[in-house]
Tab-separated table of C-alpha atoms in Angstrom:
chain	number	residue	atom	x	y	z
E	16	UNK	CA	-29.592	47.466	-162.733
E	17	UNK	CA	-29.834	45.345	-165.709
E	18	UNK	CA	-33.536	45.232	-166.689
E	19	UNK	CA	-33.270	42.233	-169.190
E	20	UNK	CA	-30.427	39.746	-169.341
E	21	UNK	CA	-28.563	39.896	-172.552
E	22	UNK	CA	-29.169	36.151	-173.161
E	23	UNK	CA	-32.939	36.752	-173.066
E	24	UNK	CA	-32.606	39.709	-175.477
E	25	UNK	CA	-30.757	37.451	-177.896
E	26	UNK	CA	-33.411	34.781	-177.581
E	27	UNK	CA	-36.034	37.328	-178.755
E	28	UNK	CA	-33.905	38.523	-181.676
E	29	UNK	CA	-32.088	41.537	-180.246
E	30	UNK	CA	-28.994	42.742	-182.201
E	31	UNK	CA	-25.880	44.177	-180.590
E	32	UNK	CA	-25.247	47.422	-182.503
E	33	UNK	CA	-22.180	49.673	-182.333
E	34	UNK	CA	-22.526	53.446	-182.049
E	35	UNK	CA	-19.555	55.747	-182.271
E	36	UNK	CA	-19.026	58.605	-179.749
E	37	UNK	CA	-21.236	61.488	-180.880
E	38	UNK	CA	-23.527	59.339	-183.010
E	39	UNK	CA	-27.235	59.680	-182.492
E	40	UNK	CA	-29.272	56.550	-181.486
E	41	UNK	CA	-32.480	58.430	-182.182
E	42	UNK	CA	-33.737	61.910	-182.723
E	43	UNK	CA	-36.480	63.926	-181.075
E	44	UNK	CA	-39.795	63.367	-182.988
E	45	UNK	CA	-38.761	60.066	-184.502
E	46	UNK	CA	-41.294	57.249	-184.089
E	47	UNK	CA	-40.401	54.675	-181.402
E	48	UNK	CA	-39.820	51.164	-183.068
E	49	UNK	CA	-37.089	49.711	-180.920
E	50	UNK	CA	-36.092	48.880	-177.301
E	51	UNK	CA	-32.542	49.926	-176.422
E	52	UNK	CA	-30.256	48.654	-173.665
E	53	UNK	CA	-26.692	49.684	-173.113
E	54	UNK	CA	-24.142	46.860	-173.082
E	55	UNK	CA	-21.126	48.972	-173.087
E	56	UNK	CA	-20.461	52.704	-173.023
E	57	UNK	CA	-22.706	55.729	-172.104
E	58	UNK	CA	-25.673	57.443	-173.719
E	59	UNK	CA	-27.317	60.813	-172.960
E	60	UNK	CA	-31.012	61.634	-173.518
E	61	UNK	CA	-31.322	65.263	-174.023
E	62	UNK	CA	-33.189	68.257	-175.577
E	63	UNK	CA	-31.151	70.715	-177.630
E	64	UNK	CA	-31.370	74.269	-176.446
E	65	UNK	CA	-30.186	77.538	-178.075
E	66	UNK	CA	-27.075	77.844	-175.861
E	67	UNK	CA	-26.735	74.379	-174.416
E	68	UNK	CA	-28.425	70.932	-174.104
E	69	UNK	CA	-30.700	69.997	-171.321
E	70	UNK	CA	-29.741	66.549	-170.266
E	71	UNK	CA	-32.836	64.311	-169.380
E	72	UNK	CA	-30.785	61.290	-168.444
E	73	UNK	CA	-27.534	59.421	-168.613
E	74	UNK	CA	-27.486	55.675	-169.212
E	75	UNK	CA	-24.628	53.085	-168.972
E	76	UNK	CA	-24.133	49.315	-168.785
E	77	UNK	CA	-27.296	47.332	-168.195
E	78	UNK	CA	-29.628	50.417	-168.333
E	79	UNK	CA	-32.351	50.823	-170.958
E	80	UNK	CA	-33.690	54.036	-172.358
E	81	UNK	CA	-36.573	55.480	-174.531
E	82	UNK	CA	-39.271	52.925	-173.294
E	83	UNK	CA	-42.228	55.285	-172.600
E	84	UNK	CA	-42.692	56.307	-176.246
E	85	UNK	CA	-42.144	52.661	-177.303
E	86	UNK	CA	-44.900	51.419	-175.019
E	87	UNK	CA	-47.380	54.289	-175.296
E	88	UNK	CA	-46.944	54.679	-179.091
E	89	UNK	CA	-45.821	58.314	-179.386
E	90	UNK	CA	-42.703	59.889	-180.892
E	91	UNK	CA	-39.475	60.428	-178.905
E	92	UNK	CA	-39.713	63.564	-176.861
E	93	UNK	CA	-35.894	63.857	-176.731
E	94	UNK	CA	-32.611	62.885	-178.564
E	95	UNK	CA	-30.402	59.978	-177.581
E	96	UNK	CA	-26.675	60.314	-178.400
E	97	UNK	CA	-23.651	58.134	-177.631
E	98	UNK	CA	-21.206	60.093	-175.355
E	99	UNK	CA	-18.652	57.263	-175.672
E	100	UNK	CA	-18.221	54.483	-178.142
E	101	UNK	CA	-21.041	52.170	-177.326
E	102	UNK	CA	-22.500	48.759	-177.912
E	103	UNK	CA	-26.327	48.781	-177.449
E	104	UNK	CA	-28.850	45.888	-177.684
E	105	UNK	CA	-31.583	46.844	-180.122
E	106	UNK	CA	-34.874	44.860	-180.094
E	107	UNK	CA	-37.869	45.354	-182.390
E	108	UNK	CA	-40.984	46.648	-180.721
E	109	UNK	CA	-43.129	43.577	-181.519
E	110	UNK	CA	-40.490	41.239	-180.091
E	111	UNK	CA	-39.973	43.418	-177.000
E	112	UNK	CA	-43.683	43.364	-176.233
E	113	UNK	CA	-43.735	39.618	-176.733
E	114	UNK	CA	-40.764	39.278	-174.341
E	115	UNK	CA	-42.645	41.202	-171.640
E	116	UNK	CA	-45.787	39.174	-172.103
E	117	UNK	CA	-43.829	35.853	-171.992
E	118	UNK	CA	-41.737	36.858	-168.925
E	119	UNK	CA	-43.909	38.371	-166.108
E	120	UNK	CA	-40.857	38.572	-163.746
E	121	UNK	CA	-39.045	40.755	-166.369
E	122	UNK	CA	-42.197	42.851	-166.881
E	123	UNK	CA	-42.540	43.378	-163.064
E	124	UNK	CA	-38.775	44.476	-162.826
E	125	UNK	CA	-39.272	46.816	-165.776
E	126	UNK	CA	-42.347	48.368	-164.085
E	127	UNK	CA	-40.425	48.807	-160.855
E	128	UNK	CA	-37.545	50.461	-162.705
E	129	UNK	CA	-39.999	53.022	-164.470
E	130	UNK	CA	-41.556	53.760	-161.063
E	131	UNK	CA	-38.131	54.543	-159.591
E	132	UNK	CA	-37.260	56.759	-162.525
E	133	UNK	CA	-40.581	58.574	-162.153
E	134	UNK	CA	-40.076	59.045	-158.438
E	135	UNK	CA	-36.574	60.525	-158.982
E	136	UNK	CA	-37.872	62.744	-161.874
E	137	UNK	CA	-40.586	64.090	-159.503
E	138	UNK	CA	-37.865	64.886	-156.868
E	139	UNK	CA	-35.722	66.570	-159.510
E	140	UNK	CA	-38.699	68.703	-160.748
E	141	UNK	CA	-39.388	69.795	-157.182
E	142	UNK	CA	-35.765	70.808	-156.805
E	143	UNK	CA	-35.964	72.649	-160.107
E	144	UNK	CA	-38.911	74.612	-158.934
E	145	UNK	CA	-36.776	76.006	-156.128
E	146	UNK	CA	-34.421	78.940	-156.688
E	147	UNK	CA	-31.803	77.229	-154.591
E	148	UNK	CA	-29.082	76.002	-156.835
E	149	UNK	CA	-27.352	73.943	-154.042
E	150	UNK	CA	-30.508	71.906	-153.746
E	151	UNK	CA	-30.669	71.362	-157.442
E	152	UNK	CA	-27.072	70.127	-157.517
E	153	UNK	CA	-27.378	67.811	-154.591
E	154	UNK	CA	-30.605	66.327	-155.892
E	155	UNK	CA	-29.047	65.396	-159.258
E	156	UNK	CA	-25.895	64.017	-157.625
E	157	UNK	CA	-27.986	61.991	-155.186
E	158	UNK	CA	-30.081	60.551	-157.954
E	159	UNK	CA	-27.029	59.098	-159.655
E	160	UNK	CA	-25.546	58.096	-156.241
E	161	UNK	CA	-28.690	56.112	-155.579
E	162	UNK	CA	-28.350	54.375	-159.086
E	163	UNK	CA	-24.734	53.478	-158.548
E	164	UNK	CA	-23.536	50.148	-157.140
E	165	UNK	CA	-22.536	50.318	-153.568
E	166	UNK	CA	-18.784	49.533	-153.551
E	167	UNK	CA	-17.526	52.325	-151.308
E	168	UNK	CA	-19.164	54.660	-148.764
E	169	UNK	CA	-18.314	57.659	-150.978
E	170	UNK	CA	-19.673	58.398	-154.364
E	171	UNK	CA	-17.334	59.973	-156.971
E	172	UNK	CA	-19.431	61.953	-159.374
E	173	UNK	CA	-18.584	60.647	-162.845
E	174	UNK	CA	-19.400	63.715	-164.932
E	175	UNK	CA	-18.219	67.278	-165.446
E	176	UNK	CA	-19.546	70.438	-163.930
E	177	UNK	CA	-20.802	71.271	-167.467
E	178	UNK	CA	-22.953	68.139	-167.406
E	179	UNK	CA	-24.275	69.084	-163.962
E	180	UNK	CA	-25.208	72.498	-165.372
E	181	UNK	CA	-26.935	70.715	-168.324
E	182	UNK	CA	-28.940	68.562	-166.052
E	183	UNK	CA	-29.962	71.344	-163.595
E	184	UNK	CA	-30.606	74.225	-165.913
E	185	UNK	CA	-27.864	76.246	-164.086
E	186	UNK	CA	-25.011	78.037	-165.760
E	187	UNK	CA	-21.590	76.258	-165.429
E	188	UNK	CA	-20.177	79.307	-163.547
E	189	UNK	CA	-22.941	78.895	-160.975
E	190	UNK	CA	-22.269	75.119	-160.605
E	191	UNK	CA	-18.487	75.773	-160.037
E	192	UNK	CA	-19.254	78.432	-157.295
E	193	UNK	CA	-21.942	76.309	-155.595
E	194	UNK	CA	-19.878	73.074	-155.641
E	195	UNK	CA	-17.108	75.045	-153.821
E	196	UNK	CA	-19.685	76.322	-151.337
E	197	UNK	CA	-21.130	72.783	-150.760
E	198	UNK	CA	-17.657	71.538	-150.172
E	199	UNK	CA	-17.005	74.289	-147.570
E	200	UNK	CA	-20.056	73.175	-145.602
E	201	UNK	CA	-19.278	69.545	-145.840
E	202	UNK	CA	-22.080	68.363	-148.181
E	203	UNK	CA	-19.463	67.424	-150.885
E	204	UNK	CA	-15.796	66.863	-150.945
E	205	UNK	CA	-13.253	67.861	-153.714
E	206	UNK	CA	-10.497	65.357	-154.332
E	207	UNK	CA	-8.131	66.038	-157.295
E	208	UNK	CA	-10.797	68.108	-158.950
E	209	UNK	CA	-13.310	65.211	-158.594
E	210	UNK	CA	-16.627	65.897	-156.752
E	211	UNK	CA	-17.363	63.321	-154.003
E	212	UNK	CA	-20.582	62.815	-152.058
E	213	UNK	CA	-20.596	60.982	-148.661
């Protein structure tokens, strides 16, 4: 769901910046001065760990990221990195806040989007508190399934088993075993090594 049309972003002075695959958009603890919205490519929001990253979110076309620190005035609690070559709209904080004040319908859609993210984050935290790895895996897959446009009745999971491990706090070996188990009981399907959720 595109929060702000690109024409409106341009009207308020946004620039369309390019980020190469692997390039950081911002680092954890940097002050928040800009609004970011993906035009093309994918970005991950993550915290770096000793052995692997913990992915907080994945964002693609039309999705924005990093807004809570921008609005509340605190530093970024995570890193943002391009996972493909990206083009990202970048708008100064003062211009972004003016855009929201001038366009109450955009402000409402933005508030609704944040509420949906908070709802899903709460569901994910509840799943993380359980020792059931299958529930963790299905919760994260269902989160992205709910975000995806409805073009077919089945949802093809667009990321690797390693990415699922990074989002659920599980080891990749555990994810591989549990995905096979979930396929055996019909919760998932495996087609040419791709994970599919009905």
